[in-house]
Coordinates of C-alpha atoms and ligand atoms in Angstrom, one line a residue:
X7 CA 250.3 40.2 7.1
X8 CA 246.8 40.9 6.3
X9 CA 246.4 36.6 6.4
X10 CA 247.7 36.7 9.9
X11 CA 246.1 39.4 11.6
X12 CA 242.6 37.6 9.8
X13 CA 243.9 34.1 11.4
X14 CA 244.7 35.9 15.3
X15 CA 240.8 37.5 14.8
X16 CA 239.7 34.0 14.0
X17 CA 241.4 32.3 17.2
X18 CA 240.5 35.4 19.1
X19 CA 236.5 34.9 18.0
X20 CA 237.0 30.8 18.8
X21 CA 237.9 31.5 22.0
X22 CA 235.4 33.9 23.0
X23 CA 233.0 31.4 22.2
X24 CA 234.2 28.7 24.0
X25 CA 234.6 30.6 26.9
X26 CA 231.1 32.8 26.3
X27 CA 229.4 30.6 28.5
X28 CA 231.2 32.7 31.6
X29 CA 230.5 35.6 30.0
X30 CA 230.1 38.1 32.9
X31 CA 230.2 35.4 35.6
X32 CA 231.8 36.4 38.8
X33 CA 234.5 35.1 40.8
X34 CA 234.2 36.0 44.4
X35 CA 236.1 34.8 47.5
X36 CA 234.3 33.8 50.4
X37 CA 234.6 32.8 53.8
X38 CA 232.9 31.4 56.6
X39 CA 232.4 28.7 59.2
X40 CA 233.7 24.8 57.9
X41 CA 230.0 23.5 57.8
X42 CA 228.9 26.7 55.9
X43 CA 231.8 26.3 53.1
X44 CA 231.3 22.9 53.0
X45 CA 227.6 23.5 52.1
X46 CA 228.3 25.6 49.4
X47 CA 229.8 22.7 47.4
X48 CA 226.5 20.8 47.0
X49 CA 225.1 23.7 45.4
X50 CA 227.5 26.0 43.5
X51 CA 231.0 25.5 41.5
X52 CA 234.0 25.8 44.2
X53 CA 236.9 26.7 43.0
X54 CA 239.0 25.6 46.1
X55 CA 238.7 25.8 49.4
X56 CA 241.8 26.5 51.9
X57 CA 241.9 27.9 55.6
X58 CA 241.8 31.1 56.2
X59 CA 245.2 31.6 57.6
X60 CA 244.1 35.3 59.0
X61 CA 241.6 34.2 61.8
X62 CA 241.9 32.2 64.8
X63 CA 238.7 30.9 64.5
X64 CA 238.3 27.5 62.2
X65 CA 237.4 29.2 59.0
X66 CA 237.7 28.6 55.3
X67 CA 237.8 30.8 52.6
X68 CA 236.7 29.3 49.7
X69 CA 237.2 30.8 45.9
X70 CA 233.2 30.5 44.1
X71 CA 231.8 31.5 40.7
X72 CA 228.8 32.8 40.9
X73 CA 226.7 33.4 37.7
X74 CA 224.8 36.7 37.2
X75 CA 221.3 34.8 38.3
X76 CA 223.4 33.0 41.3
X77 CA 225.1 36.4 42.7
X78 CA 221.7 37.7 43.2
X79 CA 220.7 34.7 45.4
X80 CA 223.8 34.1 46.8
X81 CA 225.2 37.2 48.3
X82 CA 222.4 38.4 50.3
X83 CA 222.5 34.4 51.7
X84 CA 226.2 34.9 52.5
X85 CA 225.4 37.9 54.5
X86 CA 222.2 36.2 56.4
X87 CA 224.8 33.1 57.7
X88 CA 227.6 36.1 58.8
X89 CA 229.5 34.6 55.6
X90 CA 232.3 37.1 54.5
X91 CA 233.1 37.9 50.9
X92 CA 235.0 40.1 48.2
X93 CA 234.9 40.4 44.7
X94 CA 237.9 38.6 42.4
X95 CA 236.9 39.3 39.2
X96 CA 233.7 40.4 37.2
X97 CA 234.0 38.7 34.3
X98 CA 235.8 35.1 33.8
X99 CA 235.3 34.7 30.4
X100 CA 238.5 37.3 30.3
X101 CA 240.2 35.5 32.5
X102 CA 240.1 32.2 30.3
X103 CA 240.1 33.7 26.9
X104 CA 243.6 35.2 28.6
X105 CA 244.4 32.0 29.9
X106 CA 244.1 30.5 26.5
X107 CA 245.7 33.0 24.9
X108 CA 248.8 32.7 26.7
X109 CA 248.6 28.2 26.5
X110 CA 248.6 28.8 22.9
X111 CA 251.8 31.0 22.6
X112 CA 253.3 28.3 24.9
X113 CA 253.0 25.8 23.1
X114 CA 253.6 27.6 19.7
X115 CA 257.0 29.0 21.2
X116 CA 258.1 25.6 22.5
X117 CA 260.9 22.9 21.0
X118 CA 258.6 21.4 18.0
X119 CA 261.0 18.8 17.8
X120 CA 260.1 17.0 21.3
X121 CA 256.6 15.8 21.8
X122 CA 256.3 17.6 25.3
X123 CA 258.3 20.0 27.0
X124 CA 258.0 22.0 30.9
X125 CA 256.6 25.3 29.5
X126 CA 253.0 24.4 28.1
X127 CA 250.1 22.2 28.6
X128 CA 249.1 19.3 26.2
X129 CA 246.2 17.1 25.2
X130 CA 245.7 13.9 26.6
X131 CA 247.0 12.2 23.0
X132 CA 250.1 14.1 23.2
X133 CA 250.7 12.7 26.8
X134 CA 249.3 9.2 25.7
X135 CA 252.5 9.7 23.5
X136 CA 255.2 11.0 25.5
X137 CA 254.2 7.7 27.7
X138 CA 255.1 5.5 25.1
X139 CA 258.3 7.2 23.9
X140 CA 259.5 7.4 27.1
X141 CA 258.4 3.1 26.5
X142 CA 260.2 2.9 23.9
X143 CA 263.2 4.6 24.8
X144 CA 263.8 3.4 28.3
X145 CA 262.6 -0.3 28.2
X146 CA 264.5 -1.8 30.6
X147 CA 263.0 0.0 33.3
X148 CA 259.3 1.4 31.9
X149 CA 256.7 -0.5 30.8
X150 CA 253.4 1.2 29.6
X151 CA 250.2 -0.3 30.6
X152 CA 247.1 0.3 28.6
X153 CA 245.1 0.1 31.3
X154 CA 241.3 0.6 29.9
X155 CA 239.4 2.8 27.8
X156 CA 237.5 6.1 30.0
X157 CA 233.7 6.0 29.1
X158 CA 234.2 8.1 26.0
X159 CA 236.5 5.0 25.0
X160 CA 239.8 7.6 25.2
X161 CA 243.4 5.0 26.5
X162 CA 244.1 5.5 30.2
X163 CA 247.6 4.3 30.2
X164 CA 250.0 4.0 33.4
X165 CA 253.6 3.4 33.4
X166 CA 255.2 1.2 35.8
X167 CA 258.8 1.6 36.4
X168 CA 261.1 -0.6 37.8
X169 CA 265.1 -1.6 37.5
X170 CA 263.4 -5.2 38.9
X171 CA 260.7 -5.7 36.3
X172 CA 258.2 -5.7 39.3
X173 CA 259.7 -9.1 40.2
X174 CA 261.4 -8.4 43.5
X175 CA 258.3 -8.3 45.5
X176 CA 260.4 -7.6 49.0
X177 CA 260.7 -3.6 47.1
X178 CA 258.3 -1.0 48.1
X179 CA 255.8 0.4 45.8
X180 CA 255.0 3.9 45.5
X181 CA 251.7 5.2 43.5
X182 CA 251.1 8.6 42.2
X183 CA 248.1 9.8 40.2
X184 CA 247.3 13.1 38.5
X185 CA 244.2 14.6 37.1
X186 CA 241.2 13.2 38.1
X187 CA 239.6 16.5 38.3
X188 CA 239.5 17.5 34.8
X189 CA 240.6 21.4 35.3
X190 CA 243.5 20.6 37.5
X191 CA 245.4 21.3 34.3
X192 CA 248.7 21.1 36.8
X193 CA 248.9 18.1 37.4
X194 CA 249.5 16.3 34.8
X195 CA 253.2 17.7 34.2
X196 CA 253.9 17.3 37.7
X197 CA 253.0 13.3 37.3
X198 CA 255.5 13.3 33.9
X199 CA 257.9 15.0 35.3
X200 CA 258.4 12.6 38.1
X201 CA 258.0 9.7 35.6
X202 CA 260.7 11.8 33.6
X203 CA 263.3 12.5 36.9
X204 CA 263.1 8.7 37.2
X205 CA 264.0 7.0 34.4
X206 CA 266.6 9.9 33.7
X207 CA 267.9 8.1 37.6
X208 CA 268.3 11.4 38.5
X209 CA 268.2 10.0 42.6
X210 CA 269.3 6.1 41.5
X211 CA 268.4 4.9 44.9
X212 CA 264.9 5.7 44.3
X213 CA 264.2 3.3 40.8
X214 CA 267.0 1.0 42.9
X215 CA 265.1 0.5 46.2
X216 CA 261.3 1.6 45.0
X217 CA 258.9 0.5 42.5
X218 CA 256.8 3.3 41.0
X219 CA 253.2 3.3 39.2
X220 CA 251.7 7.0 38.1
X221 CA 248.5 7.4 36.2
X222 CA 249.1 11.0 34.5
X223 CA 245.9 11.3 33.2
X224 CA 243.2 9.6 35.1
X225 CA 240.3 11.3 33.5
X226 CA 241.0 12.4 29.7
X227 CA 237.0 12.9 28.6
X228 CA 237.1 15.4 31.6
X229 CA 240.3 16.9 30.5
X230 CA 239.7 17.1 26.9
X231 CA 236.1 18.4 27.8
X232 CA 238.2 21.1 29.8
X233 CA 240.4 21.9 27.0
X234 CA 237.9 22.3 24.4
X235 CA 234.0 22.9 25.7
X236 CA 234.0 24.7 29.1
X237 CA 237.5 25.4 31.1
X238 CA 235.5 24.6 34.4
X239 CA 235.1 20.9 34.4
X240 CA 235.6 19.2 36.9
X241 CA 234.0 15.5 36.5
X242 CA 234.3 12.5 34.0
X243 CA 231.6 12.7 31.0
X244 CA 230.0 9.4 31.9
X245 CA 226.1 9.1 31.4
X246 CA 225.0 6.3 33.4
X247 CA 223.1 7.7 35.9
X248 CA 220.0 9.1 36.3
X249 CA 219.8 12.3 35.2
X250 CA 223.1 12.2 33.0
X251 CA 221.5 13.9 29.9
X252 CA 221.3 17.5 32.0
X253 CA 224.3 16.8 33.9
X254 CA 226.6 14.4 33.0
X255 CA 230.2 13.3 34.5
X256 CA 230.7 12.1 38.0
X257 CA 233.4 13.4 40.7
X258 CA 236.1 10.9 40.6
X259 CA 237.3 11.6 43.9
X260 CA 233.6 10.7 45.4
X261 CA 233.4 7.5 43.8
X262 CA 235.7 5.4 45.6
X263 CA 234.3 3.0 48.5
X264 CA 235.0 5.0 51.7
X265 CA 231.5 6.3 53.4
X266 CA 230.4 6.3 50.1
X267 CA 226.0 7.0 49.6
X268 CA 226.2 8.0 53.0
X269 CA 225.9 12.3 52.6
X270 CA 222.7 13.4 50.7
X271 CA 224.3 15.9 48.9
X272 CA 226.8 13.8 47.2
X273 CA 223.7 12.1 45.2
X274 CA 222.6 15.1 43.2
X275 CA 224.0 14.5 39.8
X276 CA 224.0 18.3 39.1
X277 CA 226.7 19.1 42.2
X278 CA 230.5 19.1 41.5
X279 CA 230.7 16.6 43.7
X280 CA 228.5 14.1 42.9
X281 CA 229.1 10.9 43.8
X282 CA 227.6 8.6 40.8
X283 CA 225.4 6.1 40.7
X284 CA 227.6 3.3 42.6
X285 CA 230.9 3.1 44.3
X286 CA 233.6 2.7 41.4
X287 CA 230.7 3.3 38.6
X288 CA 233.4 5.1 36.8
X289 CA 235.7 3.0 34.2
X290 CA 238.4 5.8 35.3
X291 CA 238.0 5.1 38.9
X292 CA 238.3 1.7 39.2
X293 CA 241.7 1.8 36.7
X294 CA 242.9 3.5 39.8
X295 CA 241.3 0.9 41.9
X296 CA 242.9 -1.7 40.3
X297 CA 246.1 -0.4 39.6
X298 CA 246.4 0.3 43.2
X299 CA 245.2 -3.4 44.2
X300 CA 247.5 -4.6 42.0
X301 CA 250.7 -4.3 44.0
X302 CA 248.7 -3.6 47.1
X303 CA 250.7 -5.7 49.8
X304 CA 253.7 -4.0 48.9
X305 CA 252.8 -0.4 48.2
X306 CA 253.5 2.0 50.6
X307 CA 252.9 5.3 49.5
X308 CA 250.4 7.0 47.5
X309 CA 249.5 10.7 46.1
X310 CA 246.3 12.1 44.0
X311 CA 247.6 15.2 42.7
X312 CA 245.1 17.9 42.6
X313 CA 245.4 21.8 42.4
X314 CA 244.9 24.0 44.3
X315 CA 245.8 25.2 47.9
X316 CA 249.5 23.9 49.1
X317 CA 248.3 21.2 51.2
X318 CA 248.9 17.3 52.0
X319 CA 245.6 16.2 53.4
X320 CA 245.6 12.9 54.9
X321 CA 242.8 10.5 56.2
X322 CA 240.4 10.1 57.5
X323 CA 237.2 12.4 55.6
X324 CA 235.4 11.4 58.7
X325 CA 237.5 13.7 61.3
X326 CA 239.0 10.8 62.7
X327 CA 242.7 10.0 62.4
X328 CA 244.1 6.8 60.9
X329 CA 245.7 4.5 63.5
X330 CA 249.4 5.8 62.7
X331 CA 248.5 9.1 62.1
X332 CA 252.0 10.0 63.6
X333 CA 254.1 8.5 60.8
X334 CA 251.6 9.6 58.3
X335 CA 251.8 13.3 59.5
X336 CA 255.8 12.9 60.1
X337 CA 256.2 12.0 56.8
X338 CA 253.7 15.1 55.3
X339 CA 255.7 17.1 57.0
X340 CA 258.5 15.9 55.5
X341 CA 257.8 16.0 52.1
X342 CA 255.8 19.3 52.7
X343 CA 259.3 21.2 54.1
X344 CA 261.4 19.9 51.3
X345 CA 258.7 22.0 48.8
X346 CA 258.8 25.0 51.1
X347 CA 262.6 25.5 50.7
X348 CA 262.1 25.8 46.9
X349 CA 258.8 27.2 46.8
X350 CA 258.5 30.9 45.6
X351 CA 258.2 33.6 48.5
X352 CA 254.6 34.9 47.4
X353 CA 253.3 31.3 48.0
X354 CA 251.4 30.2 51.3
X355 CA 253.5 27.2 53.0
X356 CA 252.0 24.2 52.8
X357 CA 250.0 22.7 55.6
X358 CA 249.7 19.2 56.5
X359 CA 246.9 17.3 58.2
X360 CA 243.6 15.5 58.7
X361 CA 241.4 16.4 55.7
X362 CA 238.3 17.1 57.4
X363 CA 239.9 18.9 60.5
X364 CA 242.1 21.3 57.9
X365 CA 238.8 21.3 55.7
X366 CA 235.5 19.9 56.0
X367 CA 234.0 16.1 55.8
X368 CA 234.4 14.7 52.9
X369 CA 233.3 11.2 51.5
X370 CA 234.2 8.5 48.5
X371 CA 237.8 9.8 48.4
X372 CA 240.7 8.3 46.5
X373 CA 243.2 9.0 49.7
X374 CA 240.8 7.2 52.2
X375 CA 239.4 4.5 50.2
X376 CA 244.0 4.0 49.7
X377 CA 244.4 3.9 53.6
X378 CA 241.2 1.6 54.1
X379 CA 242.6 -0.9 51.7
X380 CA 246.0 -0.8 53.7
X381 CA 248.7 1.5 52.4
X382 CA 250.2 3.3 55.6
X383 CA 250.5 6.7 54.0
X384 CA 248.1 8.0 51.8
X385 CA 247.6 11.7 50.8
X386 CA 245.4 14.5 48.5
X387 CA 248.6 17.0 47.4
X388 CA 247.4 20.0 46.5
X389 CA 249.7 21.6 44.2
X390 CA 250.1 25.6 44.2
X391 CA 248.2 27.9 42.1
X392 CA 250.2 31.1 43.0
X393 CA 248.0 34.2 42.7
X394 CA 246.3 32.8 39.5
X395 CA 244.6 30.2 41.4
X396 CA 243.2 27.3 39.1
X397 CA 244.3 28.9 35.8
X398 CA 248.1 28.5 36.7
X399 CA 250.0 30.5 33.4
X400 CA 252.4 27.7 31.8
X401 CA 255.7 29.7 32.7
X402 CA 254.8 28.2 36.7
X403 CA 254.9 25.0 35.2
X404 CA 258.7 24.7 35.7
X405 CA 259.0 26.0 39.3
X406 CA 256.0 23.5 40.4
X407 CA 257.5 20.5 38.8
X408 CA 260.3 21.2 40.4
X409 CA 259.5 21.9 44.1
X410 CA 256.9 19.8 43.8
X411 CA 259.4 16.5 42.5
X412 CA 261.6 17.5 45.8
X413 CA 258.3 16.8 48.1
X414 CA 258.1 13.7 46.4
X415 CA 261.5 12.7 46.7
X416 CA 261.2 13.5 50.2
X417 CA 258.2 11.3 50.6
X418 CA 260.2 8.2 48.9
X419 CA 263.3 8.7 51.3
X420 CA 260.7 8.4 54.2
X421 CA 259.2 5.2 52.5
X422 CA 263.3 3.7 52.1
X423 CA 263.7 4.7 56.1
X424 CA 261.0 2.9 57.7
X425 CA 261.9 -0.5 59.3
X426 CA 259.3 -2.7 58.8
X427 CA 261.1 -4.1 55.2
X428 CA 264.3 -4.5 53.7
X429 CA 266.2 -1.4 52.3
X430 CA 268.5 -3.4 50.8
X431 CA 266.7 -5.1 47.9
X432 CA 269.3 -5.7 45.1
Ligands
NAG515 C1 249.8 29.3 17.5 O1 249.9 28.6 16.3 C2 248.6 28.3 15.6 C3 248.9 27.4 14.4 O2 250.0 27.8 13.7 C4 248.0 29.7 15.2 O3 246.8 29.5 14.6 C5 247.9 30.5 16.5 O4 247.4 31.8 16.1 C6 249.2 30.7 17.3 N1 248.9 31.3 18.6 C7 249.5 32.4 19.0 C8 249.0 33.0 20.3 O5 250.3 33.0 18.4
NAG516 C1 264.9 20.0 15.4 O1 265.3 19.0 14.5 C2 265.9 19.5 13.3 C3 266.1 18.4 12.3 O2 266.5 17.2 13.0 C4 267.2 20.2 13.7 O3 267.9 20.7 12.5 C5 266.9 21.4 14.7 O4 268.1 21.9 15.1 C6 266.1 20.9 15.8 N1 265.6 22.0 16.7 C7 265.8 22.0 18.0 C8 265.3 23.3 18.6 O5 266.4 21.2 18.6
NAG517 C1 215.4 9.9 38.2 O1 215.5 11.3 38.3 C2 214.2 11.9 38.3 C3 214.4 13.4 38.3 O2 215.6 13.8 37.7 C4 213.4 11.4 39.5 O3 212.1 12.0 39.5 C5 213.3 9.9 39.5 O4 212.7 9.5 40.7 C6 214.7 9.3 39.4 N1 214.6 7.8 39.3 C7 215.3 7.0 40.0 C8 215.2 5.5 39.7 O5 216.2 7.4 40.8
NAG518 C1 236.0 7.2 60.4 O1 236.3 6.2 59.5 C2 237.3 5.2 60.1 C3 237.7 4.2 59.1 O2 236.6 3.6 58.5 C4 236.6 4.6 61.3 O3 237.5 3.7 61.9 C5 236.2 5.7 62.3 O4 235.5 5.1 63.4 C6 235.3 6.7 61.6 N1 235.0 7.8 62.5 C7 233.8 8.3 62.7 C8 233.7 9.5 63.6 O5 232.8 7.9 62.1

């Protein structure tokens, strides 16, 4: 007994110092003009960013942490540019030391004898090995590519699954990643869940008709960064650039070749959404790059899962649309009603369009650099964070696989109903 209680205060004092780095930082929502939101993002750490459904005006509300130091600054700026805000909470550190708390119980109360179940979240190793089970144990139809090492020389692996082997090139290709932004701790069981619904066949026409690639975890120095140094990551941990010793890591989805180098505040190497030093300068990028190019004539689909804000964004980051911006928002809309008649009733619906007309401009994205290259339907999902926002609590796990897998199946169908190939493959 006494051995217990001294082992809780032991995990209770390591997580208080892992998380005493947010020690009386402030979450505060704020909204404001597009430009005005979209400024803030050069400068401070931006939780997300949605519309703000309540005004007619184009608005965002976006949810910010501001440190002690940066709440003095930053209020009395909101208030000079007629930016709105409201406190969220006055101290984070609680909010991840709960967090972690509850991840921990999770996973302690889940099945030990199966490497990963619905209910917790996991390291990248114990995902790196639920891939190759699920190998090992459907062969005929998965094969597990070790694609290449991350810059901390962690195994980014992919799965490819296929009843076809890949050989029947006349057979659509649809490709799904998750996790490139390290704290988007929800993604990753959405991606293995889908891998999971598929080779279980639970729709057959889907592994019949379709050939899949997902990439659950794009950016594992990020995410193990996340799990164990500072919650808030966002970036990879590369240090190639100039000025990677004070701030290290670059934002994956600002490193692929659309527009990229061309917005000034992209280049500081301190922002969360800094750019890096080149287009694809990121080992983790340019897996995606290449396991995208790989099956790129036939590939009609693809999805970067990210959290949060129930949205599927589309192209392009520049405000224009993409030339069949009609299928591409038909089929959004598809996908995006199949999720809203599962979703739970305290979540927002999701909202489907342009990325820079529902949000701001945005550069060196993964869903326009997708679309340049030629896939016809390329999206940013944006999973649900319920009213816990970014630190979604492990029992939400199930209901977001779940609607979320329904969108996607949605989004295959759509793929199976368009006329330009052959639906009938076999
Ligand atoms: C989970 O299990 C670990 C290892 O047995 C233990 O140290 C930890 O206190 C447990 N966490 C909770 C919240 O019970
Ligand atoms: C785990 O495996 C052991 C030994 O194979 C078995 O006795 C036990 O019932 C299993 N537990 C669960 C929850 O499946
Ligand atoms: C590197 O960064 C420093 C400041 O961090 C700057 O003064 C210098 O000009 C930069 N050098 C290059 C080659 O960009
Ligand atoms: C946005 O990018 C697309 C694709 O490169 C291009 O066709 C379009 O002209 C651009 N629009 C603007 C306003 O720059």
């Amino acid at each position: 007994m006494v051995r217990a209680i001294a082992c809780l205060l032991l995990l209770a004092a390591a997580v208080q110092a892992k998380h005493e780095q947010y020690e009386g930082h402030f979450l505060y929502q704020v909204w404001g003009s597009s430009e005005s939101i979209a400024n803030l993002e050069g400068h401070l750490d931006i939780l997300s960013a949605t519309p703000a459904y309540r005004s007619e005006s184009k608005k965002l509300e976006a949810l910010v942490r501001l440190s002690p130091e940066e709440k003095v600054e930053w209020l009395p700026f909101f208030e000079r540019h007629q930016m709105g805000y409201k406190l969220v909470s006055d101290n984070l550190a609680r909010i991840l030391q709960d967090e972690e708390f509850e991840n921990s119980r999770a996973r302690n109360a889940t099945d030990q004898n199966s490497t990963i179940t619905w209910d917790a979240y996991y390291d990248s190793n114990t995902i790196n090995k639920y891939l190759d089970e699920v190998g090992a144990k459907y062969p005929e139809i998965v094969t597990v590519i070790n694609a290449g090492l991350s810059y901390e020389g962690r195994q980014i692996k992919y799965v490819r699954i296929s009843t076809t082997r890949f050989e029947n090139l006349r057979k659509p290709v649809i490709v799904i990643d998750a996790a490139a932004h390290a704290r988007e701790w929800v993604t990753p069981p959405v991606a293995l869940y889908i891998i999971q619904q598929l080779v279980e066949r639970s729709e057959k026409d889907l592994t019949d008709l379709i050939d899949w690639i997902i990439i659950p975890m794009a950016n594992p120095d990020g995410y193990e960064y996340s799990m164990n140094e500072d919650r808030l990551w966002r970036k990879t941990r590369s240090k190639s650039h100039n000025g990677s010793e004070e701030c290290p890591g670059v934002d994956m989805n600002r490193n692929f070749a659309f527009s990229w180098g061309t917005v000034a505040a992209n280049s500081n190497p301190c922002s969360i959404i800094y750019e890096g030093p080149a287009v694809f300068s990121e080992p983790e990028t340019r897996v995606i790059r290449d396991a995208v190019l790989s099956q790129l004539d036939r590939t009609y689909l693809y999805i970067s899962l990210h959290s949060f804000g129930n949205m599927l964004l589309y192209a392009w980051g520049n405000g224009s649309l993409p030339s069949n911006a009609l299928s591409v928002h038909y089929a959004g809309i598809q996908m995006a009603s199949a999720i809203d008649k599962l979703k739970l009733d305290k979540a927002p619906i999701y909202i489907v369009g342009n990325a820079a007309n529902v949000l701001y401009f945005t550069t060196g994205t993964s869903r326009d650099w997708t679309r340049l290259v030629g896939i016809p339907l390329t999206y940013t999902m944006e999973l649900p964070g319920y009213e816990y926002q970014f630190v979604v609590p492990p029992t939400y796990i199930p209901q977001i696989i779940t609607e979320s897998w329904a969108g996607i199946v949605a989004g295959a169908r759509n793929v199976l109903s368009l006329q330009n190939y052959p639906t009938q493959t076999v």
